[in-house]
PDB file of C-alpha atoms and ligand atoms in Angstrom:
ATOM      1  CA  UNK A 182      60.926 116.104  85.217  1.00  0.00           C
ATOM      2  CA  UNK A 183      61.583 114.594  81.704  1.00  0.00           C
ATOM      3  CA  UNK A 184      58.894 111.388  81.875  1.00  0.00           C
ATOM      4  CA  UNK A 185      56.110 111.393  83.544  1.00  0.00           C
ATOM      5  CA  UNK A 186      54.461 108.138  84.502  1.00  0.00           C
ATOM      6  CA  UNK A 187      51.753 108.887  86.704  1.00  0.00           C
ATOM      7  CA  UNK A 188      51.090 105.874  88.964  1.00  0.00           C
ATOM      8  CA  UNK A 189      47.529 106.265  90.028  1.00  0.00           C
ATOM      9  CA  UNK A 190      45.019 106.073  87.554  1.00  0.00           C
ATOM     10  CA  UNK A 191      41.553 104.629  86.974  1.00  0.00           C
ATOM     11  CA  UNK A 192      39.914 104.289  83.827  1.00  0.00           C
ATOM     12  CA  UNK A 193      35.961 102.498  83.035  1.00  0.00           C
ATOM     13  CA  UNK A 194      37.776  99.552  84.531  1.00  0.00           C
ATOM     14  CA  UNK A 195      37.334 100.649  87.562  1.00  0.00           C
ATOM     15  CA  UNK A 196      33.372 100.990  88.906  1.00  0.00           C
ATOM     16  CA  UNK A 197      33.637 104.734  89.808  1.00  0.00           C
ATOM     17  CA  UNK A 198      35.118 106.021  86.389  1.00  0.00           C
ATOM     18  CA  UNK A 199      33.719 106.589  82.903  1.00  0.00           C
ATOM     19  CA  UNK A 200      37.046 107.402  81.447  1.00  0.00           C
ATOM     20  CA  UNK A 201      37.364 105.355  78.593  1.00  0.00           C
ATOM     21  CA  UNK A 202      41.461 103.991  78.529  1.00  0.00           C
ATOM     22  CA  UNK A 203      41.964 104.925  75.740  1.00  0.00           C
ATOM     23  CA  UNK A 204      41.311 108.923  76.495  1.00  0.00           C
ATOM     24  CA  UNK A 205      44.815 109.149  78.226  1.00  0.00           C
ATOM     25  CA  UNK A 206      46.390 109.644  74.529  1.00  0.00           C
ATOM     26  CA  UNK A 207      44.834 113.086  74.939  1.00  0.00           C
ATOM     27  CA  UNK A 208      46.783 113.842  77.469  1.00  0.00           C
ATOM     28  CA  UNK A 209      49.897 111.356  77.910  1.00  0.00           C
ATOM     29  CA  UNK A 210      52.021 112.380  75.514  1.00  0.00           C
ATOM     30  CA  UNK A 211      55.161 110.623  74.918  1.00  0.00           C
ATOM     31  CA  UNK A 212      55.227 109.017  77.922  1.00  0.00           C
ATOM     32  CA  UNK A 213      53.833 105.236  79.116  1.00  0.00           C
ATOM     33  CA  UNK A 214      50.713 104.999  80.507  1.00  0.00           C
ATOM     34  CA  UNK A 215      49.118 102.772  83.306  1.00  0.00           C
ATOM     35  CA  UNK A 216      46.043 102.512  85.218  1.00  0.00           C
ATOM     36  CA  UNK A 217      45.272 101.313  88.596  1.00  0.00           C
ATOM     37  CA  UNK A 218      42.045 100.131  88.455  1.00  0.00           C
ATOM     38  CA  UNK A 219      40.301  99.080  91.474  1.00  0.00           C
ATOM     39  CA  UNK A 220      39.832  95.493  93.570  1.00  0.00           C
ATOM     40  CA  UNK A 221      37.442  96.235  96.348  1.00  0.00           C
ATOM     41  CA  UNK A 222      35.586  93.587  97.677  1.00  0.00           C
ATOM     42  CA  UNK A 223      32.676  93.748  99.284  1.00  0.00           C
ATOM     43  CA  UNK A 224      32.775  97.703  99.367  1.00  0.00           C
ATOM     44  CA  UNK A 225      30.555  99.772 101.417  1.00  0.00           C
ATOM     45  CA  UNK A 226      30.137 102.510  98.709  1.00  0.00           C
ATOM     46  CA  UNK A 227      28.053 100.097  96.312  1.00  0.00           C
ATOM     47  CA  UNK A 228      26.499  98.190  98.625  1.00  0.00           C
ATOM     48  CA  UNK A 229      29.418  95.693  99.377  1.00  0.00           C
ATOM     49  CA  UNK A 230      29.034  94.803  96.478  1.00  0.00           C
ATOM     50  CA  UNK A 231      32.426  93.137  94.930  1.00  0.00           C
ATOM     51  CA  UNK A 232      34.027  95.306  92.822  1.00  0.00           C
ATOM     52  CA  UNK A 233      36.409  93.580  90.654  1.00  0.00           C
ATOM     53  CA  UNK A 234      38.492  94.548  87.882  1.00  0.00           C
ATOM     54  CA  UNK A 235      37.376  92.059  84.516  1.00  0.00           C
ATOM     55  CA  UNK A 236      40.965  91.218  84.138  1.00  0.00           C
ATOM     56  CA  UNK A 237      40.145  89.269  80.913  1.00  0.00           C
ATOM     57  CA  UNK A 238      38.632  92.194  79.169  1.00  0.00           C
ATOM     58  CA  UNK A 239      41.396  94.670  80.883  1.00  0.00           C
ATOM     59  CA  UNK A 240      44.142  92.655  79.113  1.00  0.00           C
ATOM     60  CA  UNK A 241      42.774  92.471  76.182  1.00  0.00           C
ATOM     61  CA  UNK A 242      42.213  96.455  75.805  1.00  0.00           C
ATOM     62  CA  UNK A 243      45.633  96.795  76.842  1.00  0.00           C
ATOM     63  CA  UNK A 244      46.656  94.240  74.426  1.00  0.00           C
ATOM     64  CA  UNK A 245      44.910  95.709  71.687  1.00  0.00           C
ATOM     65  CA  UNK A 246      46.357  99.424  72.178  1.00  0.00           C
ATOM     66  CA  UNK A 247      50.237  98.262  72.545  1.00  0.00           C
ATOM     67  CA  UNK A 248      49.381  96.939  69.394  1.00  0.00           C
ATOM     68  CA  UNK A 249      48.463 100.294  67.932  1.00  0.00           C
ATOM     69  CA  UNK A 250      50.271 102.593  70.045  1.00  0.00           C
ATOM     70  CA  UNK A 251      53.812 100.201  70.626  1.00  0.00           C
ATOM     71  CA  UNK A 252      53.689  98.770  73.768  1.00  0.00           C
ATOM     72  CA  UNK A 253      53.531 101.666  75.734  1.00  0.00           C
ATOM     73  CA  UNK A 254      50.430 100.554  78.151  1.00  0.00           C
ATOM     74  CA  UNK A 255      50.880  98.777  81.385  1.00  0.00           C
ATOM     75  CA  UNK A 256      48.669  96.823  83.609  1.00  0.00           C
ATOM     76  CA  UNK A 257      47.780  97.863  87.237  1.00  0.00           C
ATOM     77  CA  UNK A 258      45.698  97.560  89.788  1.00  0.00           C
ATOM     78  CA  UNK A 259      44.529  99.435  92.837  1.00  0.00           C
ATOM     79  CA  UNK A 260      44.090  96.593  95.764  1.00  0.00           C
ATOM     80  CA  UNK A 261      41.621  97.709  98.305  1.00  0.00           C
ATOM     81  CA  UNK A 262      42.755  95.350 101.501  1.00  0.00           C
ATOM     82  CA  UNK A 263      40.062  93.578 104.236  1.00  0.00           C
ATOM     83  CA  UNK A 264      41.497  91.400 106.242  1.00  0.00           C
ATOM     84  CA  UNK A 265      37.881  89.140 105.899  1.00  0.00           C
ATOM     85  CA  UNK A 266      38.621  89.097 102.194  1.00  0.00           C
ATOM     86  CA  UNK A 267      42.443  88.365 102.378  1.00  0.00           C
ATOM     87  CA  UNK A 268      41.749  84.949 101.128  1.00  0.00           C
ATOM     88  CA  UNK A 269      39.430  86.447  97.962  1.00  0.00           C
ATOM     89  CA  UNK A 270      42.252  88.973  97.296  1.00  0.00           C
ATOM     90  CA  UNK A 271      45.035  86.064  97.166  1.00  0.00           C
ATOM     91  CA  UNK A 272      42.694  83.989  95.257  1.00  0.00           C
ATOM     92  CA  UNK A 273      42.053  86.909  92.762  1.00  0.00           C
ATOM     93  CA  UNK A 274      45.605  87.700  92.567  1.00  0.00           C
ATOM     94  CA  UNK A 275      46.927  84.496  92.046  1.00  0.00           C
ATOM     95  CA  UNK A 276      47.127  83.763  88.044  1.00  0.00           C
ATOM     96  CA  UNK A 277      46.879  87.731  86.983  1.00  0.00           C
ATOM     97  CA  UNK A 278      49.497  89.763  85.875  1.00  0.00           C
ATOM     98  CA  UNK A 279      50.544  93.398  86.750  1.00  0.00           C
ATOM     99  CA  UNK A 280      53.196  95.366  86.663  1.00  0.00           C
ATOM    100  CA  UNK A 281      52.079  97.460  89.532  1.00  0.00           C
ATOM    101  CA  UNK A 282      49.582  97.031  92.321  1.00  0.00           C
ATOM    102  CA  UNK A 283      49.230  99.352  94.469  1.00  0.00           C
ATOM    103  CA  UNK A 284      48.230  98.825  98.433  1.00  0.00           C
ATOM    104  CA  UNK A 285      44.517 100.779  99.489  1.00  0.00           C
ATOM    105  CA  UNK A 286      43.102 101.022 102.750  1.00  0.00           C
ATOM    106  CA  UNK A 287      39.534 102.211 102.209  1.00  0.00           C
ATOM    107  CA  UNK A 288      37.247 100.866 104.352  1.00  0.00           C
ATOM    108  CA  UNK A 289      37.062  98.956 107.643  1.00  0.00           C
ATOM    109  CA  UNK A 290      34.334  96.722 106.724  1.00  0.00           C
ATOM    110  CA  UNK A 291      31.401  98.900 107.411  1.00  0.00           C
ATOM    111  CA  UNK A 292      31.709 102.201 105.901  1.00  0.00           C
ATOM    112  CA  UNK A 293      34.277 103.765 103.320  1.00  0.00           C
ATOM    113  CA  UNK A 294      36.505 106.677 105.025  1.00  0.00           C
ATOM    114  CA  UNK A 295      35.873 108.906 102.674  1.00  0.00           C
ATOM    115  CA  UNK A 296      32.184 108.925 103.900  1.00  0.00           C
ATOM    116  CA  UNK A 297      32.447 108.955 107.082  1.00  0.00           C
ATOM    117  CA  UNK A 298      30.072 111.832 108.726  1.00  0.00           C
ATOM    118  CA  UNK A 299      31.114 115.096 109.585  1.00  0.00           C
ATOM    119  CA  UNK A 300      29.374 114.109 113.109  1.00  0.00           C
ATOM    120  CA  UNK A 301      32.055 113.891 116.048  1.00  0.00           C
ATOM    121  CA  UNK A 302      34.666 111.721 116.061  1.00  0.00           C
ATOM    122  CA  UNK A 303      37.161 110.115 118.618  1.00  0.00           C
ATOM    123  CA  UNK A 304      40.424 111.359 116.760  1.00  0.00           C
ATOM    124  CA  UNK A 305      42.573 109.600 118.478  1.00  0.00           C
ATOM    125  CA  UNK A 306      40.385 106.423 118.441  1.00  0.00           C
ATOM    126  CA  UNK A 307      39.794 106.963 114.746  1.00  0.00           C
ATOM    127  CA  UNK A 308      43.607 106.968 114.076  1.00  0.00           C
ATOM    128  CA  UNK A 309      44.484 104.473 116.294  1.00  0.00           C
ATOM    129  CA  UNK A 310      41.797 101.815 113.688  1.00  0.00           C
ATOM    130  CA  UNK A 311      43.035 103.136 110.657  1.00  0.00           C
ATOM    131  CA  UNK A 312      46.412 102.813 111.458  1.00  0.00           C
ATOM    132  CA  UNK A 313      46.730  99.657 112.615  1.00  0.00           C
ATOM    133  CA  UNK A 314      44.119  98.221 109.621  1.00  0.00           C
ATOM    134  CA  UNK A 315      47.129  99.894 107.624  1.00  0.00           C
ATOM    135  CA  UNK A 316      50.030  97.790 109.319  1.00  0.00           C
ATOM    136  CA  UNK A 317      47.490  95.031 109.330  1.00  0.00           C
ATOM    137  CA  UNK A 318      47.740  94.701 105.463  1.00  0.00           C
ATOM    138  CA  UNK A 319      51.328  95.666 105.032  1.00  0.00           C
ATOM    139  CA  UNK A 320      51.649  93.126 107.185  1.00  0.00           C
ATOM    140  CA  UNK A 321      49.593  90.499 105.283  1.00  0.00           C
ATOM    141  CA  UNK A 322      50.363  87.999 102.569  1.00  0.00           C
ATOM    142  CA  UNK A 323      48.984  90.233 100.035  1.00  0.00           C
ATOM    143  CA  UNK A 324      51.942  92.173  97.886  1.00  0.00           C
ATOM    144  CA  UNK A 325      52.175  95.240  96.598  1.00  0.00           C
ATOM    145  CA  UNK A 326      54.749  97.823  95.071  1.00  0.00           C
ATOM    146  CA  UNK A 327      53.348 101.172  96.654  1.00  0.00           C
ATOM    147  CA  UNK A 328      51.285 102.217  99.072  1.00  0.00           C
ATOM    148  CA  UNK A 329      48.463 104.385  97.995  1.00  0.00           C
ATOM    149  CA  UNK A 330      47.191 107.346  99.991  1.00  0.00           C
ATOM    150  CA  UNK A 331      48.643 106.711 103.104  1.00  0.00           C
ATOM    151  CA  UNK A 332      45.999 109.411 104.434  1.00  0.00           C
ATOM    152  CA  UNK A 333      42.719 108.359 103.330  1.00  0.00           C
ATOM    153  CA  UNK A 334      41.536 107.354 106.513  1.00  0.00           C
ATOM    154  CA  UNK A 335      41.606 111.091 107.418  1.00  0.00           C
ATOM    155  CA  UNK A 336      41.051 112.698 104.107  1.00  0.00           C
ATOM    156  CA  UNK A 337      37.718 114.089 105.027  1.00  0.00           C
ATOM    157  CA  UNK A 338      38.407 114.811 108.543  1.00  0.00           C
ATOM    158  CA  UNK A 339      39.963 118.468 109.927  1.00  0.00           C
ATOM    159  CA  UNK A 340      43.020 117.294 111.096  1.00  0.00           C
ATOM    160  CA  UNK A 341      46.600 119.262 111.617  1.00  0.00           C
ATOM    161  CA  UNK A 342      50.032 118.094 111.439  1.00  0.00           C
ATOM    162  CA  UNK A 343      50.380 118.540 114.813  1.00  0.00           C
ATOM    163  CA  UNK A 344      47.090 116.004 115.601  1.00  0.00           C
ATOM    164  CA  UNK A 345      48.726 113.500 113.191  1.00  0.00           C
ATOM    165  CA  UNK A 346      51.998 113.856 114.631  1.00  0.00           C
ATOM    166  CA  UNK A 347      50.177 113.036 118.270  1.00  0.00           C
ATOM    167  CA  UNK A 348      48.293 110.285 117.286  1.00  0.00           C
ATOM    168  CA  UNK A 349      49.496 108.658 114.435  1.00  0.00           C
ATOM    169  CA  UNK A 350      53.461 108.816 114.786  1.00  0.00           C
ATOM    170  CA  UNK A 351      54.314 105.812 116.114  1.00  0.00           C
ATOM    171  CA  UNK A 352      51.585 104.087 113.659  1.00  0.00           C
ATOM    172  CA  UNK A 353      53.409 105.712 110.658  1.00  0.00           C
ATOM    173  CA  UNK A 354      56.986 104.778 112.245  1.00  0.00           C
ATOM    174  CA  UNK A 355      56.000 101.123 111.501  1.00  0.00           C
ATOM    175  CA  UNK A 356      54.703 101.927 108.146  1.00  0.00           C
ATOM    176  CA  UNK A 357      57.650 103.551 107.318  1.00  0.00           C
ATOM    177  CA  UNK A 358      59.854 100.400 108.892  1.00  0.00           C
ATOM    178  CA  UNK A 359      57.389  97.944 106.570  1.00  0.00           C
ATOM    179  CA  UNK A 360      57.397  99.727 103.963  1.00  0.00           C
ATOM    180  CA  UNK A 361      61.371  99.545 103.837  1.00  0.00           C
ATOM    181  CA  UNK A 362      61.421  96.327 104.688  1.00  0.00           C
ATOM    182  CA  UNK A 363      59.132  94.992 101.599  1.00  0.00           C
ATOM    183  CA  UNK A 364      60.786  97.211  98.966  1.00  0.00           C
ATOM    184  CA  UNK A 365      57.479  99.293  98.694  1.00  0.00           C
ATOM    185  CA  UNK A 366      57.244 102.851  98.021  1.00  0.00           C
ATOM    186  CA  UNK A 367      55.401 105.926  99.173  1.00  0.00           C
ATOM    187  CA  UNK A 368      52.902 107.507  96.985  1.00  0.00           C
ATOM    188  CA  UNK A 369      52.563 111.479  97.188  1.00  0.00           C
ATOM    189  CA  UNK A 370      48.741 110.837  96.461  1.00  0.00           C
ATOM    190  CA  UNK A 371      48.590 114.517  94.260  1.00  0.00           C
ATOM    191  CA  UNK A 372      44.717 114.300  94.899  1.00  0.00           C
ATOM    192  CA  UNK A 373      44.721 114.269  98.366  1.00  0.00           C
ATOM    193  CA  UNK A 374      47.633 116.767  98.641  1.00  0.00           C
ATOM    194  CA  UNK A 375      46.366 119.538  96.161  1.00  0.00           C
ATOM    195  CA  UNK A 376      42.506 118.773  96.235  1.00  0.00           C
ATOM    196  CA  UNK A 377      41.746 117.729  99.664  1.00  0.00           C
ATOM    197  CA  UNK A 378      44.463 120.241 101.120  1.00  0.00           C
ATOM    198  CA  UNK A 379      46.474 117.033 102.763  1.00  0.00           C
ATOM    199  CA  UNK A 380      49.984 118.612 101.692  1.00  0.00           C
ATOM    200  CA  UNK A 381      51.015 119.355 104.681  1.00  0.00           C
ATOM    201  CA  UNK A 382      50.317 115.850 106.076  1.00  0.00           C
ATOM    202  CA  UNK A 383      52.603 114.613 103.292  1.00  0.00           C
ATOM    203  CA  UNK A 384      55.318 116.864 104.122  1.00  0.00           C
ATOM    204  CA  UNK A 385      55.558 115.437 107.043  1.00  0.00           C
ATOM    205  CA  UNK A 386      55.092 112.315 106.554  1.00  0.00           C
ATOM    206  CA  UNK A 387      57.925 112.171 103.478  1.00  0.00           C
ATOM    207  CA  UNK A 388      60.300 113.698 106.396  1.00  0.00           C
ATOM    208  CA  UNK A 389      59.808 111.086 108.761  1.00  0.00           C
ATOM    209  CA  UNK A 390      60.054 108.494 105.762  1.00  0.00           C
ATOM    210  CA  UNK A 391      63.544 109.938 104.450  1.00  0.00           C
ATOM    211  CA  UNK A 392      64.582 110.489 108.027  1.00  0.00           C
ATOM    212  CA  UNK A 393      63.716 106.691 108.662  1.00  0.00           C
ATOM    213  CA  UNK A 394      65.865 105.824 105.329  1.00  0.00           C
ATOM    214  CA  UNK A 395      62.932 104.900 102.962  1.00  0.00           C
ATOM    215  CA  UNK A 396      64.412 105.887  99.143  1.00  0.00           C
ATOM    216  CA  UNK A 397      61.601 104.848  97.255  1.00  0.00           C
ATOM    217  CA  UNK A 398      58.811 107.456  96.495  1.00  0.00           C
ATOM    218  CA  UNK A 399      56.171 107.343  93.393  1.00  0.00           C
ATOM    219  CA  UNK A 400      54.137 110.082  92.100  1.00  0.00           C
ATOM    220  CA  UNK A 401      50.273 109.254  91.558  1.00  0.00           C
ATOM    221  CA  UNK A 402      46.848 111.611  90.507  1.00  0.00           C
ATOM    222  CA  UNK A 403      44.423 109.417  91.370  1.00  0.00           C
ATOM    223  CA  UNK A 404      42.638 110.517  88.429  1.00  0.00           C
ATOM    224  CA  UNK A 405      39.520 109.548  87.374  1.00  0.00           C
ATOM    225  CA  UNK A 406      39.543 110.957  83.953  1.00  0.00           C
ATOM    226  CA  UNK A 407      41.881 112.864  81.784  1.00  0.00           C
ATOM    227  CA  UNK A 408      41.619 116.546  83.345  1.00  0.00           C
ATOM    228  CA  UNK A 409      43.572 115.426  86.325  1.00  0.00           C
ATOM    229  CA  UNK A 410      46.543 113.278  84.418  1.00  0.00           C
ATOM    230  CA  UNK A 411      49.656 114.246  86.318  1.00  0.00           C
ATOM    231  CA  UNK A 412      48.035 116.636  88.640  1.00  0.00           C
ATOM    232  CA  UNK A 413      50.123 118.805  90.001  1.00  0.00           C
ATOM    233  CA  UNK A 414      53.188 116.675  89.558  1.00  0.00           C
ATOM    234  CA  UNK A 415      55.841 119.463  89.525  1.00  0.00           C
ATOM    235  CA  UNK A 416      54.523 120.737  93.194  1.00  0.00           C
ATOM    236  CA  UNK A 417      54.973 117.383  94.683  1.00  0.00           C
ATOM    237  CA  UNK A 418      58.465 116.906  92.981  1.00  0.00           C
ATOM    238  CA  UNK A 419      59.443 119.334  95.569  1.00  0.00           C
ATOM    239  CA  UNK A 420      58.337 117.992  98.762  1.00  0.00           C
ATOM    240  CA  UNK A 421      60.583 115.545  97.557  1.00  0.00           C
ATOM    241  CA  UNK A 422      63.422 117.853  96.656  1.00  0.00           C
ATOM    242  CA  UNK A 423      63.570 119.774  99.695  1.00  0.00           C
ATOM    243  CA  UNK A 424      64.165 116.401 101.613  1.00  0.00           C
ATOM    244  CA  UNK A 425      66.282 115.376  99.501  1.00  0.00           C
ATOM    245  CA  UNK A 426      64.857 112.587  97.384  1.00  0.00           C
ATOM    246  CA  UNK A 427      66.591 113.425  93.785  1.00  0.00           C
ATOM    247  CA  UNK A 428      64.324 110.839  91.976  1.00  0.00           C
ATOM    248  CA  UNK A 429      60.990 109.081  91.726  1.00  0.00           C
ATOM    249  CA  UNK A 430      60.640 104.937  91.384  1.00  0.00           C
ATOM    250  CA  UNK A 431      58.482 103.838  88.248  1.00  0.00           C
ATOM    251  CA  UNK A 432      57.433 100.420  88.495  1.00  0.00           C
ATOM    252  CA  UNK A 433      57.041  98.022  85.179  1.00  0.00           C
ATOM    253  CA  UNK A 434      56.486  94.413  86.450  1.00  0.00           C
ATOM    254  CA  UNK A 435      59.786  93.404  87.817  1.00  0.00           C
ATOM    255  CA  UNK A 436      61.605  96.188  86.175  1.00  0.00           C
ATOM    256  CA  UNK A 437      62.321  99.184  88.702  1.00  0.00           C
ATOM    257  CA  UNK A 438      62.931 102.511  86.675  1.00  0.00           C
ATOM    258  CA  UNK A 439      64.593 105.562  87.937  1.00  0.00           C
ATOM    259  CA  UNK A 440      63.683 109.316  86.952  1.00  0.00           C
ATOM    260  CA  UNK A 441      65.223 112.346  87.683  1.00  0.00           C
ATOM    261  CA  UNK A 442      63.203 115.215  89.078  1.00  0.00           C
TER     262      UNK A 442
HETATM  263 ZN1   ZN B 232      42.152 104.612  96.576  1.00  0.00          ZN
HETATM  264 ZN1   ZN B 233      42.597 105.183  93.240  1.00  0.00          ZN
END
């Protein structure tokens, strides 16, 4: 791969990073750079409190570095969906500019799934509310260019390809069918894959996505600082090479870019 635009990152914009922006130039190279800071309202992990990205102060930064730098930063944001705060999303959305936003299910309105307990669980149940709170929002008014993490709901559970493929198949068939439908692509979420050991969750799921004709896939850390820019890009570059997918979608505002892998 010759660029690299890595399209999931958070930066101090975001309530659960300290990474200043403008610490990416350490690691970013040549290449572009944009964050996906977060929009979560009223989310579980602080309390449901709101957690909104201060766009004003966000577009100025950015601003202020293109000016430095030549326009090489982009604006982006990571929306966390609730269907009771669909109207607050639209509303926040409305007169805001990005040129990618990507599509989050974290929470169901009570808890975050990343901390859920270890205590037992109703698998199938489980899937069976994530899932459709995932079709729910792709569903939705809200737009978005990629959906993020398309595992989350079960990225601190034990759970086999073979459990995923029981429960959740016919959940992820629709994704795949909406996601095609609204232009969106898949993110390979390098984070989940390579530190939460969800690879083999995306293998299959990038099979069933080809198989179901989806063509556009993006590549995204998740970072949260600078020492996991890019993570592990070049191992996720093949799942998508062995099923064929020769290239990865950047997104710049209206502008869809291609890259080789
Ligand atoms: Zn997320
Ligand atoms: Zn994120």
């Amino acid at each position: 791969m010759k660029r690299v635009f890595d399209q999931h990152l958070h930066s101090s914009f975001s309530f659960d990073s300290n990474e200043k922006l403008e610490n990416y130039l350490k690691v970013m190279k040549d290449n572009d750079l944009i964050t996906t800071e977060h929009m979560d309202f009223s989310n579980p992990s602080t309390n449901f409190k709101d957690e909104l990205l201060d766009y004003k102060k966000y577009s100025e930064k950015i601003d202020e570095l293109n000016k430095i730098y030549g326009s090489r930063f982009y604006k982006g944001i990571e929306i966390g969906y609730l269907k009771a705060k669909e109207t607050d999303i639209l509303e926040y959305l409305k007169d805001k500019e990005f040129d990618l936003k990507l599509l989050s299910i974290h929470q169901n309105g009570n808890f975050d799934y990343m901390h859920m307990g270890n205590g037992k669980i109703d698998l199938e149940k489980h899937i069976q509310e994530y899932y459709s709170l995932m079709i729910e929002a792709l569903e939705s008014s809200v737009e978005a260019n990629v959906l993020a993490h398309f595992e989350y709901g079960v990225r601190n559970i034990l759970i086999s390809v073979k459990d995923l493929d029981n429960y959740a198949s016919k959940y992820l068939d629709k994704v795949v069918e909406l996601l095609i439908k609204k232009e969106m692509a898949l993110e390979l979420n390098t984070k989940s894959m390579y530190l939460y050991g969800k690879g083999p969750l995306y293998k299959y799921m990038v099979e069933k996505a080809v198989k179901k004709g989806l063509k556009l896939f993006s590549l995204g850390s998740d970072a949260h600082d600078i020492s996991k820019y890019a993570y592990e890009f070049d191992e996720a570059s093949k799942v998508l090479l062995e099923n064929g997918i020769r290239e990865i979608v950047f997104f710049k505002g209206s502008k869809l870019e291609f890259e080789k892998i």
